[in-house]
Amino acid sequence: MPTGGLPRERDGAGRRSAAPAGAVKLVVAELAGVGVLLGIIEIALGATAVHDPWWTIVLWPAAAWIYLLAGIAAWRRRPYNRIGPLLIAAGFVLLASGLVGDEPAIEAIALIVATLPYALVVHLLHAFPSGRLQGRLSVLTVAAGYAVCLLLQVPQYLFGPETALQVADRPDLADAALRLQWTAGSAVMVVTAVILARRVRDADPSERRALGGLYLYGILAVLLVPLSSQVARAWTDEVSVWLGVAQLGIVAGVAVAFLAAMVRGGFARSARIEELAAWLAGDMRAGELRDVLAEALGDPTVELLYWAPDRGRHLDVDGRPVALPDAPTRAVVDVSHGDRKVGAIVHDRALAGDEGLVRAAGRAVALAFDNERLMADLRASREALRASRARIVAAADDERRRIARDLHDGLQARLLLLAVHANGVRTDAQASAQVRARARELEAGLDEAITELRELAQGVVPAALTERGLAAALEDLLDRVPIPSRLEVGGVTRTALRGAAESTAYFVVSEAVANAVKHAGARELDVAVRLSDGWLRVEVRDDGAGGARLGDGAGLRSMADRVEALGGEVAIASEPGGGTCVAARIPALARHGVDLLDRATGPADR
Amino acid sequence: MRVVVAEDQALLREGLVLVLERDGFEVVGTAGDGPDLVRKARAHKPDAVVADIRMPPTQTDEGLRAALEIRQTHPQIAILLLSQHVQRRLAQELLEQAGAVGGTGYLLKQRIVDGETFCSDLRRICRGASVLDPEVVATMLGRARRDDPIERLTPRRREVLALMAEGWTNAAIARRLTLTEKAVLKHVAHVYQELGLTTHPDEHRRVRAVIQYLGR
């Protein structure tokens, strides 16, 4: 299964999804560092330039840090959710708007973004909980908010009191802009309050619990800000520091409310489902479904079971059959695609809580689920196939050894005994010359038969292989080959390796050597056998004509089939005129439930 | 001559006993597996042990191991091992293990058919000679080698070399090849020289030297 970790941006389609958790951590750390640094710089600047009480200098950085904190926490917990980045952006904007200093550049920045924090707060409130704006009215309202804070700010610093950006001294224009800003801004706030109130009204009880507090505070906040300005203006003509502090406090409170909503686990159902949908539409990678669901449901113990209809049971992700859990703490929710059951989500009853949420999540990912189900089913079939092939090879190997043994123990012994009797007649002084002559023929004939039988048995399974192991058997094989050869055997002790793996290795070498002698006209052979890391590696090199391919000879092909059936690999490197190298690698340990070592045919059976 | 026979195959065991007794050997004990062989040999202290290499319990080389064990405590007991199929490495190991004592043989099972030759080989082994099956010698001689002095030997000398490896005395070689013993001696000396072997007084050591040479 692919591991996560590296960020991936969308390709060509042009969409960008939020970065997955791995990359986020790095970016978050960097942002946090930058934020803290800027805040400190701001405080330092303020200390030199401002004559108000000392604590006013830290107000803006403090508020900004609250937003950064909330944003970082949100982004880490829900990487697919845009609330995090928005909160962080608001934090940086607050920092910018709180800049004080004598430098004209610094003053300019602060003037331009003076009211931008409010626009961000409005955006945040509209986008909660999923991080995306829903509905045209929301989008328009938020856009209007940005316009009010950015565009209507312009006349105020162009024509207002003397500042770095002043173009002309026209207090009348500045005032008109200010009043327009106040009116438009209030309208935005009121519409926002109405929208939030409607959402609270339309939410179902569990959502209302989670969102209610935040929305309520949000509504109050957006109404109080313009209201407090009006009230203060009615009271006094000056803009007091306390008014600014109060409004800043209200704004900072929004971040605190977001933090509180999150800590209480309050990212509501729609947010989680939307995050799932975002993952499906964007970064979806095979094998990640369980992790993404665990994140979305807030339950790290989530398990996915896939339904195999032809088997009538559930499979796990590796294709192995599993039973439904019946522990009281585990709950099971079925997942269907259309009207077809595709699997089940097993979750901790306490953690993921609300069955409706789990069901909704299941519906959202039903298609991905079905895909993973097909993969699991495929893996199960493949495993079953491998296991059966390995069993066939092991069984064939057992058969061979049995046949060789029967030939040797049974038939050859009888023939020997007959020959001994024939010899007895031949050497019997009392028999006639004729009889003795016939007995000699018999004896000779039997001797030949015995030799043939021996060679037949040797071809089925070489005696040395059974008696002394692979190294000795290969030595004997190469001794009888008409061209010089070198044999290197490493790590293969008799006890470490027996059974089907050993015979297969022997026959691979035997076949490769036969080909080298018969077809390639080789003049030299190099055979190397090594047992390491649980793999038996075999290499046969010759300096013959080359040009061999795996499909060419039936013998080599069937050897390759056996090797592959045991879970190994065969490769041939053969350039025309450049010799041939047949290399095979066979697992030496038990695989697929088939013991490749000497198993049931132990000493007692032989 | 007293013999202990070790063979787990009943039919074959009978055949062996038959051949040996026909030729005048006294079979004082029979064994059906490795440990049993060691016990019987130690109990009866025969002149020789004739054993199948492949026996229970492991059905691998129990016979060989039992023989080596016997040799440790009773080096004077001659040992003849019988095998389904002869292996070069085993021949070499056997000769190594025999050390200076000699009295070791390694033959194919089917050699028991020719009772006369078989028993005479056994007697030689009891007298301290080493005997190797012609087939294992032929294989060792026949091994393809890169640029080898053996290639340079005349066919006659190669025959002599083969018989030397099988453990024949000079006199026996002379009879077999219808040569005079003097001629055989000359051939033998030449072979030694050609292969760079040091001369050995007795046949057993000669076998060992030749087999060592052939096995490298």
mmCIF file of C-alpha atoms in Angstrom, chain A residues 404-405 408-410 412-417 419-421 423-427 443 446-448 450-451 453-455 457-458 462-468 471-473 475-476 478-486 494 498 524-526 602-604 606, chain B residues 7-16 18-19 22 52-62 64-65 82-93 106 108-117 135-136 139-140 142-147 214:
data_model
loop_
_atom_site.group_PDB
_atom_site.id
_atom_site.type_symbol
_atom_site.label_atom_id
_atom_site.label_comp_id
_atom_site.label_asym_id
_atom_site.label_seq_id
_atom_site.Cartn_x
_atom_site.Cartn_y
_atom_site.Cartn_z
ATOM 1 C CA ALA A 404 12.065 -43.170 -7.031
ATOM 2 C CA ARG A 405 11.895 -44.836 -3.685
ATOM 3 C CA HIS A 408 14.793 -48.502 -5.738
ATOM 4 C CA ASP A 409 13.368 -50.328 -2.767
ATOM 5 C CA GLY A 410 10.900 -52.553 -4.491
ATOM 6 C CA GLN A 412 15.490 -53.072 -7.979
ATOM 7 C CA ALA A 413 15.752 -55.258 -4.928
ATOM 8 C CA ARG A 414 13.761 -57.976 -6.677
ATOM 9 C CA LEU A 415 15.845 -57.793 -9.792
ATOM 10 C CA LEU A 416 19.025 -57.949 -7.743
ATOM 11 C CA LEU A 417 17.837 -61.014 -5.973
ATOM 12 C CA ALA A 419 20.346 -61.830 -10.614
ATOM 13 C CA VAL A 420 21.976 -63.269 -7.534
ATOM 14 C CA HIS A 421 20.094 -66.511 -8.121
ATOM 15 C CA ASN A 423 24.669 -66.056 -10.671
ATOM 16 C CA GLY A 424 24.232 -68.939 -8.283
ATOM 17 C CA VAL A 425 23.232 -71.191 -11.158
ATOM 18 C CA ARG A 426 26.038 -69.901 -13.335
ATOM 19 C CA THR A 427 28.651 -70.752 -10.725
ATOM 20 C CA GLU A 443 22.589 -62.719 -15.274
ATOM 21 C CA LEU A 446 19.333 -58.744 -15.435
ATOM 22 C CA ASP A 447 22.441 -56.723 -14.749
ATOM 23 C CA GLU A 448 21.614 -54.519 -17.693
ATOM 24 C CA ILE A 450 19.209 -53.157 -13.110
ATOM 25 C CA THR A 451 21.498 -50.539 -14.567
ATOM 26 C CA LEU A 453 16.407 -49.050 -13.671
ATOM 27 C CA ARG A 454 19.037 -47.243 -11.656
ATOM 28 C CA GLU A 455 19.396 -44.622 -14.304
ATOM 29 C CA ALA A 457 15.333 -43.693 -10.884
ATOM 30 C CA GLN A 458 18.248 -41.305 -11.031
ATOM 31 C CA PRO A 462 18.802 -38.257 -8.042
ATOM 32 C CA ALA A 463 19.875 -40.406 -5.125
ATOM 33 C CA ALA A 464 22.379 -37.812 -3.984
ATOM 34 C CA LEU A 465 19.622 -35.229 -3.684
ATOM 35 C CA THR A 466 17.678 -37.331 -1.214
ATOM 36 C CA GLU A 467 20.674 -38.738 0.583
ATOM 37 C CA ARG A 468 23.116 -35.891 0.795
ATOM 38 C CA ALA A 471 25.346 -29.557 -3.172
ATOM 39 C CA ALA A 472 26.296 -33.215 -3.566
ATOM 40 C CA ALA A 473 23.617 -33.770 -6.206
ATOM 41 C CA GLU A 475 28.413 -32.098 -8.015
ATOM 42 C CA ASP A 476 27.350 -35.456 -9.380
ATOM 43 C CA LEU A 478 28.260 -31.649 -13.246
ATOM 44 C CA ASP A 479 30.731 -34.538 -13.016
ATOM 45 C CA ARG A 480 28.839 -36.236 -15.805
ATOM 46 C CA VAL A 481 28.657 -33.205 -18.068
ATOM 47 C CA PRO A 482 31.142 -33.343 -20.947
ATOM 48 C CA ILE A 483 32.309 -29.752 -20.559
ATOM 49 C CA PRO A 484 34.330 -28.250 -17.703
ATOM 50 C CA SER A 485 32.379 -26.469 -15.040
ATOM 51 C CA ARG A 486 32.752 -24.531 -11.824
ATOM 52 C CA ARG A 494 21.341 -30.254 4.336
ATOM 53 C CA ARG A 498 14.893 -29.761 1.643
ATOM 54 C CA GLU A 524 32.466 -23.762 -20.098
ATOM 55 C CA LEU A 525 29.870 -23.659 -17.358
ATOM 56 C CA ASP A 526 29.573 -21.651 -14.178
ATOM 57 C CA GLY A 602 9.325 -37.257 7.413
ATOM 58 C CA PRO A 603 11.512 -40.130 8.483
ATOM 59 C CA ALA A 604 8.606 -42.346 9.508
ATOM 60 C CA ARG A 606 9.957 -43.064 4.043
ATOM 61 C CA GLU B 7 20.417 -53.362 5.196
ATOM 62 C CA ASP B 8 16.863 -52.223 5.955
ATOM 63 C CA GLN B 9 15.413 -53.867 2.846
ATOM 64 C CA ALA B 10 14.536 -57.440 3.774
ATOM 65 C CA LEU B 11 14.858 -58.842 0.256
ATOM 66 C CA LEU B 12 18.219 -57.299 -0.290
ATOM 67 C CA ARG B 13 19.461 -58.359 3.090
ATOM 68 C CA GLU B 14 18.598 -61.949 2.316
ATOM 69 C CA GLY B 15 20.404 -61.668 -0.985
ATOM 70 C CA LEU B 16 23.502 -60.270 0.675
ATOM 71 C CA LEU B 18 23.126 -65.548 0.650
ATOM 72 C CA VAL B 19 26.034 -64.283 -1.427
ATOM 73 C CA ARG B 22 27.878 -69.036 -0.271
ATOM 74 C CA ASP B 52 23.823 -49.921 2.816
ATOM 75 C CA ILE B 53 24.475 -46.196 3.000
ATOM 76 C CA ARG B 54 20.824 -45.202 2.949
ATOM 77 C CA MET B 55 19.014 -46.480 6.013
ATOM 78 C CA PRO B 56 16.508 -45.435 8.644
ATOM 79 C CA PRO B 57 15.880 -43.331 10.584
ATOM 80 C CA THR B 58 16.651 -40.446 8.229
ATOM 81 C CA GLN B 59 17.012 -42.413 5.010
ATOM 82 C CA THR B 60 19.906 -40.232 4.001
ATOM 83 C CA ASP B 61 23.396 -41.450 4.842
ATOM 84 C CA GLU B 62 22.892 -43.347 8.076
ATOM 85 C CA LEU B 64 28.038 -43.847 6.291
ATOM 86 C CA ARG B 65 27.729 -42.162 9.626
ATOM 87 C CA LEU B 82 26.936 -50.125 -0.710
ATOM 88 C CA SER B 83 25.138 -47.426 -2.572
ATOM 89 C CA GLN B 84 22.328 -46.963 -5.067
ATOM 90 C CA HIS B 85 24.389 -44.534 -7.062
ATOM 91 C CA VAL B 86 27.996 -43.652 -6.516
ATOM 92 C CA GLN B 87 29.032 -40.191 -5.541
ATOM 93 C CA ARG B 88 32.451 -38.752 -6.012
ATOM 94 C CA ARG B 89 32.382 -36.663 -2.873
ATOM 95 C CA LEU B 90 31.435 -39.597 -0.720
ATOM 96 C CA ALA B 91 34.307 -41.656 -2.131
ATOM 97 C CA GLN B 92 36.708 -38.875 -1.265
ATOM 98 C CA GLU B 93 35.335 -38.454 2.216
ATOM 99 C CA TYR B 106 32.574 -48.300 -1.711
ATOM 100 C CA LEU B 108 27.292 -50.144 -6.094
ATOM 101 C CA LYS B 109 24.674 -52.450 -4.673
ATOM 102 C CA GLN B 110 24.349 -54.292 -7.927
ATOM 103 C CA ARG B 111 27.874 -55.604 -7.607
ATOM 104 C CA ILE B 112 26.602 -58.287 -5.275
ATOM 105 C CA VAL B 113 25.239 -60.098 -8.323
ATOM 106 C CA ASP B 114 28.725 -61.189 -9.270
ATOM 107 C CA GLY B 115 29.235 -62.981 -5.969
ATOM 108 C CA GLU B 116 32.754 -64.126 -6.693
ATOM 109 C CA THR B 117 34.165 -60.704 -7.432
ATOM 110 C CA GLU B 135 31.824 -46.549 -12.010
ATOM 111 C CA VAL B 136 32.841 -43.868 -9.553
ATOM 112 C CA THR B 139 33.131 -40.766 -13.581
ATOM 113 C CA MET B 140 36.031 -39.102 -11.858
ATOM 114 C CA GLY B 142 35.767 -38.793 -17.212
ATOM 115 C CA ARG B 143 35.167 -35.403 -15.669
ATOM 116 C CA ALA B 144 35.788 -32.680 -18.129
ATOM 117 C CA ARG B 145 38.680 -30.600 -17.060
ATOM 118 C CA ARG B 146 40.483 -27.623 -18.351
ATOM 119 C CA ASP B 147 43.986 -28.421 -19.552
ATOM 120 C CA LEU B 214 41.002 -36.811 -9.411
#
